[in-house]
PDB file of C-alpha atoms in Angstrom:
ATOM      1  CA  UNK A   1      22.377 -10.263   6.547  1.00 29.00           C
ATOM      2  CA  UNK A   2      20.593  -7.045   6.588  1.00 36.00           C
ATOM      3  CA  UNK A   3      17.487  -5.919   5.148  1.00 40.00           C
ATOM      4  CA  UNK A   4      17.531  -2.356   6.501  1.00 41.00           C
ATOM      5  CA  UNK A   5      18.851   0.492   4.574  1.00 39.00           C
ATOM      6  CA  UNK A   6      21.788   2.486   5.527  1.00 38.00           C
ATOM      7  CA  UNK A   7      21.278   6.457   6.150  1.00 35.00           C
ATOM      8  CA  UNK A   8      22.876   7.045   2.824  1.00 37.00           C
ATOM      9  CA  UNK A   9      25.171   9.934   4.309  1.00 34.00           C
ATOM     10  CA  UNK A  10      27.978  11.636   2.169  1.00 38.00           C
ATOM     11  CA  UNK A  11      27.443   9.139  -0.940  1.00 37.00           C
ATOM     12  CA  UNK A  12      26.874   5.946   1.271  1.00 39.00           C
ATOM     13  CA  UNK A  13      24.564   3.174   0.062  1.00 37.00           C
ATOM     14  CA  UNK A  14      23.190  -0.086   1.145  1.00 39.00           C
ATOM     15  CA  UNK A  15      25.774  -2.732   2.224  1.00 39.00           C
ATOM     16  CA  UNK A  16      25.643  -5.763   0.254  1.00 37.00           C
ATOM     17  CA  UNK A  17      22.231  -7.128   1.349  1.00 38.00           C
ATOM     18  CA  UNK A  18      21.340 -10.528   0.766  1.00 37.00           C
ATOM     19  CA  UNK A  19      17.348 -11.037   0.416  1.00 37.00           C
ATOM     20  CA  UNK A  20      16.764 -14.134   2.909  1.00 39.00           C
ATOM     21  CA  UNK A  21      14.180 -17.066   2.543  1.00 42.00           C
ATOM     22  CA  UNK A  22      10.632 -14.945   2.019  1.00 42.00           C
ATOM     23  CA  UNK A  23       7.960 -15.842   4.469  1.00 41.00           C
ATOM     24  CA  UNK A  24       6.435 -18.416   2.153  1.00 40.00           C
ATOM     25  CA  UNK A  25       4.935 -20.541   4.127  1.00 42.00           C
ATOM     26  CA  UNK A  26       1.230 -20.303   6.272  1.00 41.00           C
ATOM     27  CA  UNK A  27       3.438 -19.914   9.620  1.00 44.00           C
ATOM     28  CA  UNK A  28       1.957 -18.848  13.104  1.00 47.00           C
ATOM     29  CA  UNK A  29      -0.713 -16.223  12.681  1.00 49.00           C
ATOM     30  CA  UNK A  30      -0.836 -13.191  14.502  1.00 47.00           C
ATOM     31  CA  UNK A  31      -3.938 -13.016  16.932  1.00 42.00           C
ATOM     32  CA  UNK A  32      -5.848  -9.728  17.593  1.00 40.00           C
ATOM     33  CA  UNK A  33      -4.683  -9.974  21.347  1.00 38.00           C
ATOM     34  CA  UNK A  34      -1.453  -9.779  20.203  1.00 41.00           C
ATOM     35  CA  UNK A  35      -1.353  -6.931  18.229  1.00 38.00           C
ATOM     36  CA  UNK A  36      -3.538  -4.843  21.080  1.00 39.00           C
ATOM     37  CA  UNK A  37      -6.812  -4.551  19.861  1.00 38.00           C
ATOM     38  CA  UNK A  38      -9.092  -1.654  19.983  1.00 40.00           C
ATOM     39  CA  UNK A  39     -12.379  -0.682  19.826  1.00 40.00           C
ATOM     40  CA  UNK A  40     -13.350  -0.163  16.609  1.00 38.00           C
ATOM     41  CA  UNK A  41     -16.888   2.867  17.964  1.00 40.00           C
ATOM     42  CA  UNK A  42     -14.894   6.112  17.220  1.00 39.00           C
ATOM     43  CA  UNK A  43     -16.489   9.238  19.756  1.00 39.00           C
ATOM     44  CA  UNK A  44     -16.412  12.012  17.296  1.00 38.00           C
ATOM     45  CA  UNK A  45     -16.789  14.678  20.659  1.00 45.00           C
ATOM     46  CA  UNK A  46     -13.384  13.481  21.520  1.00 48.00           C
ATOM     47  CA  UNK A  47     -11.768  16.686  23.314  1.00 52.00           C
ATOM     48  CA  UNK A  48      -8.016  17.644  22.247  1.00 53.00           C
ATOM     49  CA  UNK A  49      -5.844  15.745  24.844  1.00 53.00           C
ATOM     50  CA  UNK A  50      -8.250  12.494  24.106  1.00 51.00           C
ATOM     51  CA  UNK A  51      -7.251  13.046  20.427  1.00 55.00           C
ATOM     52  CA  UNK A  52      -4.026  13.005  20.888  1.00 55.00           C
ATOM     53  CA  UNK A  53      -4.487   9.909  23.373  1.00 53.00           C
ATOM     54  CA  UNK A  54      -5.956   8.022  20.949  1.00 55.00           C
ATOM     55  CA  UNK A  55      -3.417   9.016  18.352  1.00 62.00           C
ATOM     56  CA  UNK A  56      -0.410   7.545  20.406  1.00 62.00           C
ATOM     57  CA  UNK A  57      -2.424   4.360  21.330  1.00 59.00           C
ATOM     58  CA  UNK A  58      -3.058   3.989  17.423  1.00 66.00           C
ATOM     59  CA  UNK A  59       0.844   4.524  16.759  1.00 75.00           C
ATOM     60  CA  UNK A  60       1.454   1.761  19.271  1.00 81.00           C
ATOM     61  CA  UNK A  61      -0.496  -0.249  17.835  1.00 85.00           C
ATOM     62  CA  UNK A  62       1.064   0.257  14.227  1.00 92.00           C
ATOM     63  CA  UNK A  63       4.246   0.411  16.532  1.00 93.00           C
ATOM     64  CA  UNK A  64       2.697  -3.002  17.387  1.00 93.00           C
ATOM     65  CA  UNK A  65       2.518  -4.780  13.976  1.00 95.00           C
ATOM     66  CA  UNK A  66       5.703  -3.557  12.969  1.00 94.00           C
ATOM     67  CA  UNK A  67       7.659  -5.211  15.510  1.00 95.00           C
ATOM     68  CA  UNK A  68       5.873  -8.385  14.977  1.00 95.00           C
ATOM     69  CA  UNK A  69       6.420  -8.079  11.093  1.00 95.00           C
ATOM     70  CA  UNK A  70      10.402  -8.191  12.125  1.00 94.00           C
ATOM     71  CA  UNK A  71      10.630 -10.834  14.395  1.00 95.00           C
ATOM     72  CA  UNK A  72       7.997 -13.535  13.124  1.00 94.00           C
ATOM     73  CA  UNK A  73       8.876 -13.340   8.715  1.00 91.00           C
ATOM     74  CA  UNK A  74       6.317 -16.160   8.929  1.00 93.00           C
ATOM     75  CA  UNK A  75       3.792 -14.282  10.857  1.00 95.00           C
ATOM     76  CA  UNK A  76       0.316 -13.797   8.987  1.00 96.00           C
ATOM     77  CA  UNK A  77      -1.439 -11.492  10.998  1.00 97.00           C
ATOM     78  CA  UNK A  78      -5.672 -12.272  11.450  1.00 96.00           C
ATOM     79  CA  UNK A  79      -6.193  -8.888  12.813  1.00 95.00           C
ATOM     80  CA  UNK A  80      -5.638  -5.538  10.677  1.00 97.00           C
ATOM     81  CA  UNK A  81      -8.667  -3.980   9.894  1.00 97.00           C
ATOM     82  CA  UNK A  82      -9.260  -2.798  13.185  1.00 96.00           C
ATOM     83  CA  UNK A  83      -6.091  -0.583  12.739  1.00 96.00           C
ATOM     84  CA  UNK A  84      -8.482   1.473  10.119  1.00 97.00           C
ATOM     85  CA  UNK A  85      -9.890   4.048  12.186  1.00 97.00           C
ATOM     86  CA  UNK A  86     -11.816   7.242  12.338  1.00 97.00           C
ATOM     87  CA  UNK A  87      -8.697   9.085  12.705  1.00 96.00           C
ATOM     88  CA  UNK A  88      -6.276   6.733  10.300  1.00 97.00           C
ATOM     89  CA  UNK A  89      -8.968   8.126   7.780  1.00 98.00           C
ATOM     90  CA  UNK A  90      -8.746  11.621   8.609  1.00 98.00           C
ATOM     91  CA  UNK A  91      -5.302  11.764   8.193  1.00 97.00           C
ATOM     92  CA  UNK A  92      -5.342   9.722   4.838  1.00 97.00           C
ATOM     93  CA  UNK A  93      -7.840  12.019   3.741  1.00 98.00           C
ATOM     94  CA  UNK A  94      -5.409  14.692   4.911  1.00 97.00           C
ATOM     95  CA  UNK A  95      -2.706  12.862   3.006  1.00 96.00           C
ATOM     96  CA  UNK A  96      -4.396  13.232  -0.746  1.00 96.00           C
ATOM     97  CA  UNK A  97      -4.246  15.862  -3.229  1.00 94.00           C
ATOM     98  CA  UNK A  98      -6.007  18.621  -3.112  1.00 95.00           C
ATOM     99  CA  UNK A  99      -6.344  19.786  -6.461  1.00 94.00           C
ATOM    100  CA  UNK A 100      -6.643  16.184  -7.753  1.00 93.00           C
ATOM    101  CA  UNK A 101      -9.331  15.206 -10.768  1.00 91.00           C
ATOM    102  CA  UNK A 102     -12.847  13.443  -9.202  1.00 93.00           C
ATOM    103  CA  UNK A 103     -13.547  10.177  -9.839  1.00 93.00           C
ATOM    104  CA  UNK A 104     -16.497   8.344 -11.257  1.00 93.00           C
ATOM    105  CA  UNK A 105     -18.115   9.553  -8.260  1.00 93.00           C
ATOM    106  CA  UNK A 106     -17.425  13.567  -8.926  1.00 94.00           C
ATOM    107  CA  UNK A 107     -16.637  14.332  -5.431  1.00 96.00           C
ATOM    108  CA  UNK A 108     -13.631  16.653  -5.105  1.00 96.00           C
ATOM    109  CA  UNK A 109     -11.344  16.693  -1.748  1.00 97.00           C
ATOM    110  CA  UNK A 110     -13.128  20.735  -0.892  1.00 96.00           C
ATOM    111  CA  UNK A 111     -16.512  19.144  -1.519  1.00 97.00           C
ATOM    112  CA  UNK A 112     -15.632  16.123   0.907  1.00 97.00           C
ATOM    113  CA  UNK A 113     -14.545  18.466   3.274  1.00 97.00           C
ATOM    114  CA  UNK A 114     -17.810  19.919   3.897  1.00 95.00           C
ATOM    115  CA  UNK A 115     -19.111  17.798   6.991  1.00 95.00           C
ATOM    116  CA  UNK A 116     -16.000  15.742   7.074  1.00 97.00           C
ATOM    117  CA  UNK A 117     -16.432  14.363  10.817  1.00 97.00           C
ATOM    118  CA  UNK A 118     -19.640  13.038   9.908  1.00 97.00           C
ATOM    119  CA  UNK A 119     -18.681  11.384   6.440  1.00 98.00           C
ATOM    120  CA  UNK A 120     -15.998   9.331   7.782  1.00 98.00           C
ATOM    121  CA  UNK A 121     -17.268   8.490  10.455  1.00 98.00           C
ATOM    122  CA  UNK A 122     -20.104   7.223   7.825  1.00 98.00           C
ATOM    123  CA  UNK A 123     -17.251   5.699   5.631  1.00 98.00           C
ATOM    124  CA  UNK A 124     -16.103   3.698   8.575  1.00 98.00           C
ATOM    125  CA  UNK A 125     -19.062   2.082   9.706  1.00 98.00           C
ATOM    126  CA  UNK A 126     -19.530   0.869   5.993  1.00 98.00           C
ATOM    127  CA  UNK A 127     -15.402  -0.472   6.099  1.00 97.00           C
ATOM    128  CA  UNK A 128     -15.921  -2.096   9.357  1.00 97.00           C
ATOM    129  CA  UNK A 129     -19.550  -3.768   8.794  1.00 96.00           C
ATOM    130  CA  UNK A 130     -19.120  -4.917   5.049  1.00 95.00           C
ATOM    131  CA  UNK A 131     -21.361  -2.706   3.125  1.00 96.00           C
ATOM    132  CA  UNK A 132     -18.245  -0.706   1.824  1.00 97.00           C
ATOM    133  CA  UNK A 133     -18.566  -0.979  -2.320  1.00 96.00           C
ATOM    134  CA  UNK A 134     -15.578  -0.101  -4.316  1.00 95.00           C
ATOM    135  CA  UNK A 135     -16.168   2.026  -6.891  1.00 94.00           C
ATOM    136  CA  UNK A 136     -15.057   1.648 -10.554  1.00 93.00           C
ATOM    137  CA  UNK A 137     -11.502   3.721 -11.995  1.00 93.00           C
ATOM    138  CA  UNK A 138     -12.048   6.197 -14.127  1.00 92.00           C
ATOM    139  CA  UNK A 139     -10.040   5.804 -16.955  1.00 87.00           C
ATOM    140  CA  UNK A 140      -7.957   8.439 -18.338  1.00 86.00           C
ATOM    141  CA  UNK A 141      -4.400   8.849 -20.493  1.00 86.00           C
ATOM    142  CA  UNK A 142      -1.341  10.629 -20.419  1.00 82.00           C
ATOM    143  CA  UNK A 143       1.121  10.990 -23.386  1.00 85.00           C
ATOM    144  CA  UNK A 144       4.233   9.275 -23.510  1.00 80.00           C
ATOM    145  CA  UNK A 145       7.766   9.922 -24.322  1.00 81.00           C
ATOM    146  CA  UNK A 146       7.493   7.651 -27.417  1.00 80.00           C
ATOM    147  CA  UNK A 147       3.745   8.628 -28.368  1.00 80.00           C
ATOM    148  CA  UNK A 148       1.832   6.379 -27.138  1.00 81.00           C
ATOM    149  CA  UNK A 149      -0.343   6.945 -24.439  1.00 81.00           C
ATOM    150  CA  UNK A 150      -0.403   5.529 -20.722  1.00 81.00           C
ATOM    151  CA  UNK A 151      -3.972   4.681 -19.471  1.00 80.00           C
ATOM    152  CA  UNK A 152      -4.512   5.860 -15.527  1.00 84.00           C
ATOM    153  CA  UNK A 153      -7.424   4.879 -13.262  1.00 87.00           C
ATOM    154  CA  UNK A 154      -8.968   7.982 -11.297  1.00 91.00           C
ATOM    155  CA  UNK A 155     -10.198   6.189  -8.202  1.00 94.00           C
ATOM    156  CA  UNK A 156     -13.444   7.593  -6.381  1.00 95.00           C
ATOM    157  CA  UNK A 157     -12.441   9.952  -3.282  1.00 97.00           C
ATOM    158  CA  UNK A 158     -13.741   7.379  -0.562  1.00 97.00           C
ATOM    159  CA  UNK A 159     -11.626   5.118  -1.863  1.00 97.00           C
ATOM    160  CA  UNK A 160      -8.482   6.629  -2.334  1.00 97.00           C
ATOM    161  CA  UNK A 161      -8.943   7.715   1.450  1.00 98.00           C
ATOM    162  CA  UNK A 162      -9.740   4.063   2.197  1.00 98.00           C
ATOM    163  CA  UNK A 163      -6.784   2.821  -0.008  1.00 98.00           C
ATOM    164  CA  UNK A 164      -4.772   4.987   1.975  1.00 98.00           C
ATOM    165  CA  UNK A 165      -5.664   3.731   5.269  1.00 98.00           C
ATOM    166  CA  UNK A 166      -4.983  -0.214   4.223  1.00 98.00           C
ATOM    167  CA  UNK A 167      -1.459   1.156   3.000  1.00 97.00           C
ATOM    168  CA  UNK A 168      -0.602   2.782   5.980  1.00 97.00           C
ATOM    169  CA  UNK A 169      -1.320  -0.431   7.995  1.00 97.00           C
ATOM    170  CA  UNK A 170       0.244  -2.796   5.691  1.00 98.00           C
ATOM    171  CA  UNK A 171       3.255  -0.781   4.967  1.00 97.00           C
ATOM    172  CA  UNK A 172       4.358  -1.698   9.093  1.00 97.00           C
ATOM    173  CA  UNK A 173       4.426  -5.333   7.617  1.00 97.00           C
ATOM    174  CA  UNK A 174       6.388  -5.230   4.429  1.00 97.00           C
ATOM    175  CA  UNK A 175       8.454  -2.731   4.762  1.00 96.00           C
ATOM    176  CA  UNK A 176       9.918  -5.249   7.093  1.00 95.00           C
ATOM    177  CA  UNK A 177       9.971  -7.882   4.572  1.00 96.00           C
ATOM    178  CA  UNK A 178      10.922  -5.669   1.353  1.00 97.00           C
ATOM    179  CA  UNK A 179      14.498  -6.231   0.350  1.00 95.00           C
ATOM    180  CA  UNK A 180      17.180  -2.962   0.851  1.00 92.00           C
ATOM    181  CA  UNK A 181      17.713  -2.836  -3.035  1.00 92.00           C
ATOM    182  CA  UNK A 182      14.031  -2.012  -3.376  1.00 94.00           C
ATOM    183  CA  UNK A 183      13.485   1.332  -4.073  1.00 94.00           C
ATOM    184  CA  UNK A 184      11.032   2.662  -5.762  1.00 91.00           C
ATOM    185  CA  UNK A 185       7.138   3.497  -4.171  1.00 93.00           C
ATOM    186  CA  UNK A 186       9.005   3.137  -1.061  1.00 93.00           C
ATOM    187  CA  UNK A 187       8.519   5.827   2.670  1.00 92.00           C
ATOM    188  CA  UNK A 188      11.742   7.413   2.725  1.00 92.00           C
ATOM    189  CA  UNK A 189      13.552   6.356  -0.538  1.00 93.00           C
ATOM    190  CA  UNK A 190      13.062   6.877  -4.614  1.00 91.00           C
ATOM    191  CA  UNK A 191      14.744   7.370  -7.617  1.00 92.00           C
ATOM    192  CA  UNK A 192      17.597   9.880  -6.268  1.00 95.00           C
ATOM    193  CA  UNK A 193      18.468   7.240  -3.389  1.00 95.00           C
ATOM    194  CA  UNK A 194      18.270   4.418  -6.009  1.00 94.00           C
ATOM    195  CA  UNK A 195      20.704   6.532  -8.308  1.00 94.00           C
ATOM    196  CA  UNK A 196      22.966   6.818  -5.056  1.00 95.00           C
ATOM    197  CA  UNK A 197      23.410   3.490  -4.497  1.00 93.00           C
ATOM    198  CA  UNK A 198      24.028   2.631  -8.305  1.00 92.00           C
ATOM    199  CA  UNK A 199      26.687   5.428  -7.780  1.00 94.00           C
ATOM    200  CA  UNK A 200      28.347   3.830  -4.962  1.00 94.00           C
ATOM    201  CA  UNK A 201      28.046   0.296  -5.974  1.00 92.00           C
ATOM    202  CA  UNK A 202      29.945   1.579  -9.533  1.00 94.00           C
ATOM    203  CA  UNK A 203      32.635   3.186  -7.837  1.00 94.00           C
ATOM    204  CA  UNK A 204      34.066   1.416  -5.473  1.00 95.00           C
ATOM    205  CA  UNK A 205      33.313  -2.107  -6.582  1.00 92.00           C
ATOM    206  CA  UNK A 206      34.082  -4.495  -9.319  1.00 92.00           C
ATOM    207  CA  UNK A 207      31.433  -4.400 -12.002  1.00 92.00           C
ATOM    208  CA  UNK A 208      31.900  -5.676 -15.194  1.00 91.00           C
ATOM    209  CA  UNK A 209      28.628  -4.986 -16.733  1.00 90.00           C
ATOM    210  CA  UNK A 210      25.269  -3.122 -16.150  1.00 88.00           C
ATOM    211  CA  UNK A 211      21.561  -4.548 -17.102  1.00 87.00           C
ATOM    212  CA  UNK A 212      19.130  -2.192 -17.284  1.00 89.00           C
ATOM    213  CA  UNK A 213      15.567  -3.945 -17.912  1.00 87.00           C
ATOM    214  CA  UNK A 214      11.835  -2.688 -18.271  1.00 87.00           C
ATOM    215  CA  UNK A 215       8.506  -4.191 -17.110  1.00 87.00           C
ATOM    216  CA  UNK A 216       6.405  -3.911 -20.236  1.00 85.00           C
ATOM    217  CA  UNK A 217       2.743  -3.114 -19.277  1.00 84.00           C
ATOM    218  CA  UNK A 218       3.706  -3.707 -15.574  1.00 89.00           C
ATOM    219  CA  UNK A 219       0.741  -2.456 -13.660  1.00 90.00           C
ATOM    220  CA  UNK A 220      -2.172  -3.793 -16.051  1.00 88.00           C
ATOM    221  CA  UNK A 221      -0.924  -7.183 -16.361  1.00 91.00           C
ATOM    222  CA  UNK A 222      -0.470  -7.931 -12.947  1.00 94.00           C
ATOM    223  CA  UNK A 223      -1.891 -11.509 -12.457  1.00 94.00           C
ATOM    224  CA  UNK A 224      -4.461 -10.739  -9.216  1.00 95.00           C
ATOM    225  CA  UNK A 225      -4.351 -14.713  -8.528  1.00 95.00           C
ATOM    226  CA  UNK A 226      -0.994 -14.779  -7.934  1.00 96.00           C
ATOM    227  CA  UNK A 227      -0.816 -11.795  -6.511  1.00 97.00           C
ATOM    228  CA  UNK A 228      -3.746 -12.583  -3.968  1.00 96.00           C
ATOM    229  CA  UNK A 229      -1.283 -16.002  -3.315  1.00 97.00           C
ATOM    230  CA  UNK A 230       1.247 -13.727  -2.582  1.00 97.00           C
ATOM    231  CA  UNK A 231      -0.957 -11.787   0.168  1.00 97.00           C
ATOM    232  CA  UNK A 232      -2.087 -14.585   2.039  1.00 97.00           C
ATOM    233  CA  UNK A 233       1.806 -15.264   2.975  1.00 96.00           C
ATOM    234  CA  UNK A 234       1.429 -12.696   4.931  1.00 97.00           C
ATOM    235  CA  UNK A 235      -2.310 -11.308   5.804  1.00 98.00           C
ATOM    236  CA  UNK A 236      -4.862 -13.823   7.122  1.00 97.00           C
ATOM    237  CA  UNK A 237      -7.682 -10.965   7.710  1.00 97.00           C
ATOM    238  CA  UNK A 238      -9.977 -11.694   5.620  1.00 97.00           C
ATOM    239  CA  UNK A 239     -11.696  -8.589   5.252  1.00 97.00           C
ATOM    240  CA  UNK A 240      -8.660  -7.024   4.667  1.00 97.00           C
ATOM    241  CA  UNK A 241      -8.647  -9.504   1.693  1.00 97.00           C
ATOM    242  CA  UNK A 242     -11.608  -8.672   0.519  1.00 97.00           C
ATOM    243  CA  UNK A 243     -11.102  -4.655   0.637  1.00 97.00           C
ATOM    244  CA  UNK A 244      -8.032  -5.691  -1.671  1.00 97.00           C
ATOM    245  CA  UNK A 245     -10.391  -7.880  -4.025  1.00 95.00           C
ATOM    246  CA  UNK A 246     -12.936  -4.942  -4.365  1.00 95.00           C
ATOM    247  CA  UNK A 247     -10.584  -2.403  -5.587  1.00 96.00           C
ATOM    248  CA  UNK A 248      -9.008  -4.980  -8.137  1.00 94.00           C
ATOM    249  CA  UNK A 249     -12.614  -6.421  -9.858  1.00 93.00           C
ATOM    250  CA  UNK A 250     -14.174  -2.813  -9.148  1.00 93.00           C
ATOM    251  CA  UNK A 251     -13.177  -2.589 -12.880  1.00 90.00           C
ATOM    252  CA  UNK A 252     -12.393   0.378 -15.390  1.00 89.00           C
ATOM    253  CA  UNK A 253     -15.579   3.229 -16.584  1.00 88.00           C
ATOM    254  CA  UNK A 254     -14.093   4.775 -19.476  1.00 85.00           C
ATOM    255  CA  UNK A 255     -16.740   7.391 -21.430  1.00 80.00           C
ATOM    256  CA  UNK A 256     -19.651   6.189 -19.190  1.00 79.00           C
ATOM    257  CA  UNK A 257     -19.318   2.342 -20.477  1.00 83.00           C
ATOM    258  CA  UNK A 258     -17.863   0.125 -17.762  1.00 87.00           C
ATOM    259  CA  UNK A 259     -15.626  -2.765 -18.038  1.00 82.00           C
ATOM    260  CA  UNK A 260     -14.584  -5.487 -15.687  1.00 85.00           C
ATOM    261  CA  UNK A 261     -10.625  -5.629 -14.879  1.00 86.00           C
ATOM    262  CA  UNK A 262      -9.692  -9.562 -14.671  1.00 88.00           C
ATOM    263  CA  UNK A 263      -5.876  -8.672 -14.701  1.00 90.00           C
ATOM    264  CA  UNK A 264      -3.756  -5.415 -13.071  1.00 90.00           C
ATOM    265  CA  UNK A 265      -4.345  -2.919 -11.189  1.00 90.00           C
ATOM    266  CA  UNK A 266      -5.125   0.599 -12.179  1.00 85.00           C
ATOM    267  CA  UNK A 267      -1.763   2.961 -12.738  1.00 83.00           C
ATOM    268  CA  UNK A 268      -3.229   6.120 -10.068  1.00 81.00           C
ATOM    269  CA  UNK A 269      -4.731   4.207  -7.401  1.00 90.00           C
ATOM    270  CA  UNK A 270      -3.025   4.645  -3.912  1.00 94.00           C
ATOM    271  CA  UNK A 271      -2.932   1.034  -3.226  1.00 96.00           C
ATOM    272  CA  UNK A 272      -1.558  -0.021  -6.984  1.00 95.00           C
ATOM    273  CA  UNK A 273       2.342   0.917  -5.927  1.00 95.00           C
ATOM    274  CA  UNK A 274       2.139  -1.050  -2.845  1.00 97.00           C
ATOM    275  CA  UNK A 275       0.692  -3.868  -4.369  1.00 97.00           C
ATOM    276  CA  UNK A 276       3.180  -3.590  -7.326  1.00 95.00           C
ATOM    277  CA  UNK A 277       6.080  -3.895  -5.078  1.00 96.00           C
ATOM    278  CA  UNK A 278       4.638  -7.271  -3.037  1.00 97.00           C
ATOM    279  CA  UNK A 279       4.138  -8.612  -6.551  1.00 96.00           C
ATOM    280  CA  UNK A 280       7.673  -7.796  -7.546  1.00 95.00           C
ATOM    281  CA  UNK A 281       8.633  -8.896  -4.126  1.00 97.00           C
ATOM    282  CA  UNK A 282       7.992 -12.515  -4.539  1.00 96.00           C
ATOM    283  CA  UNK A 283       8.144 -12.932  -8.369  1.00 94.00           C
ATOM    284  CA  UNK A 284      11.291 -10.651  -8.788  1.00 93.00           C
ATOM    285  CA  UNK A 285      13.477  -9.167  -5.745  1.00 94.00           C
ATOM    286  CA  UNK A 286      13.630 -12.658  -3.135  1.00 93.00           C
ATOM    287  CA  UNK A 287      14.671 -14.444  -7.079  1.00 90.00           C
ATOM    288  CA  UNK A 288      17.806 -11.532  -7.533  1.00 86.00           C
TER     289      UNK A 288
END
């Protein structure tokens, strides 16, 4: 059985892959000691070859978690947030839009810019010590093909940079756990790779019939119980747990009223399509 994807070369697709048992149950968890902790005090007069030191000993550490993800599928791992550093911020904040519309908060990626160094290194104190607060979506709408319209949460910048972050760090985990007909919000694959494999799977095998299916209301119905349930197979930090329950009750300011958000997460937050896919993971992909 193989859960890895082939290089999809000349028209090739996935083999047959066969999602195994998912890692359902509380297993061994994953100590900080294992996963090589590091201090989480950031110097911020760090000279260029220390950079880059610290760089490789933070891709190591990833490196780290990732290898663990593969060989323990029971593994819940105590220790993340530590991953989540000074750096791992910069380049998230790196990693966003430019151009893209301010939050609630009004701060756009030039203004953040200004003193950067000192504001994350600001933004990860808060993270790391608890006083982080999430900051409410705001809500805006696109038009659809069919007329209606599709509501999107604008998250504040400090949290799309700490979305980011958690992503990059929890991506090591389930993109070793994520099943190789999973494409979509996925590093390295997406609709063209999906249409690849349909391709090759028509082609040269026996199908007798196609079913083509849409989640209605996917992302705001999202059930964060379950989907919290659906966490903890894997991540036993709690404070990574409770970044993740922030962004989801942070709830929705739409024309200066707020509302609270008891279901979903907003469509346009960075951590939404990661989130989707563990939901789908459990409740959809392990089931086909």
């Amino acid at each position: 059985m193989s859960r890895t994807s082939s290089t999809h070369v000349g028209g090739e697709s996935d083999g047959r892959v066969v999602p195994t048992n998912g890692p359902n149950g509380s297993g061994a968890s994953h100590s900080e000691g294992q996963e090589g902790r590091r201090s989480t005090k950031e110097n911020t007069e760090q000279t260029p070859s220390s950079r880059t030191q610290s760089r490789n000993h933070e891709s190591r550490g990833l490196c780290g978690v990732r290898v663990a993800a593969r060989q323990g599928k029971r593994t819940r791992f105590t220790a993340l947030l530590h991953h989540v550093t000074v750096p791992q911020l910069r380049d998230s904040f790196s990693a966003l839009k430019r151009d893209a519309a301010p939050g609630v908060d009004g701060v756009t990626w030039r203004a953040y810019e200004t003193d950067l160094d000192a504001r994350l290194v600001n933004l990860h104190g808060r993270v790391h010590d608890g006083t982080y607060r999430a900051q409410p979506s705001k809500r805006s709408y696109i038009p659809k093909a069919d007329g209606r319209q599709r509501p999107l949460g604008i998250a504040a910048l400090e949290d799309k940079i700490v979305q980011h972050a958690v992503a990059v760090v929890l991506q090591q985990i389930y993109e070793a756990d994520f099943v190789g007909f999973s494409y979509g919000f996925r590093p390295g694959r997406g609709q063209h790779k999906a249409l690849d494999a349909l391709w090759v799977g028509l082609m040269r095998k026996r199908v007798n019939w196609v079913l083509d299916a849409d989640i209605r209301g996917f992302f705001d119905t999202i059930d964060h119980g379950w989907l919290t349930r659906f966490l903890e197979h894997r991540i036993a930090d709690r404070r990574i747990l409770r970044l993740m329950r922030k962004w989801l009750r942070a709830g929705v300011s739409e024309d200066g009223a707020w509302s609270k958000t008891e279901v979903g997460t907003p469509q346009g937050a960075v951590i939404s399509p990661l989130l989707a896919n563990i939901h789908l993971h459990y409740v959809f992909d392990l089931w086909a």
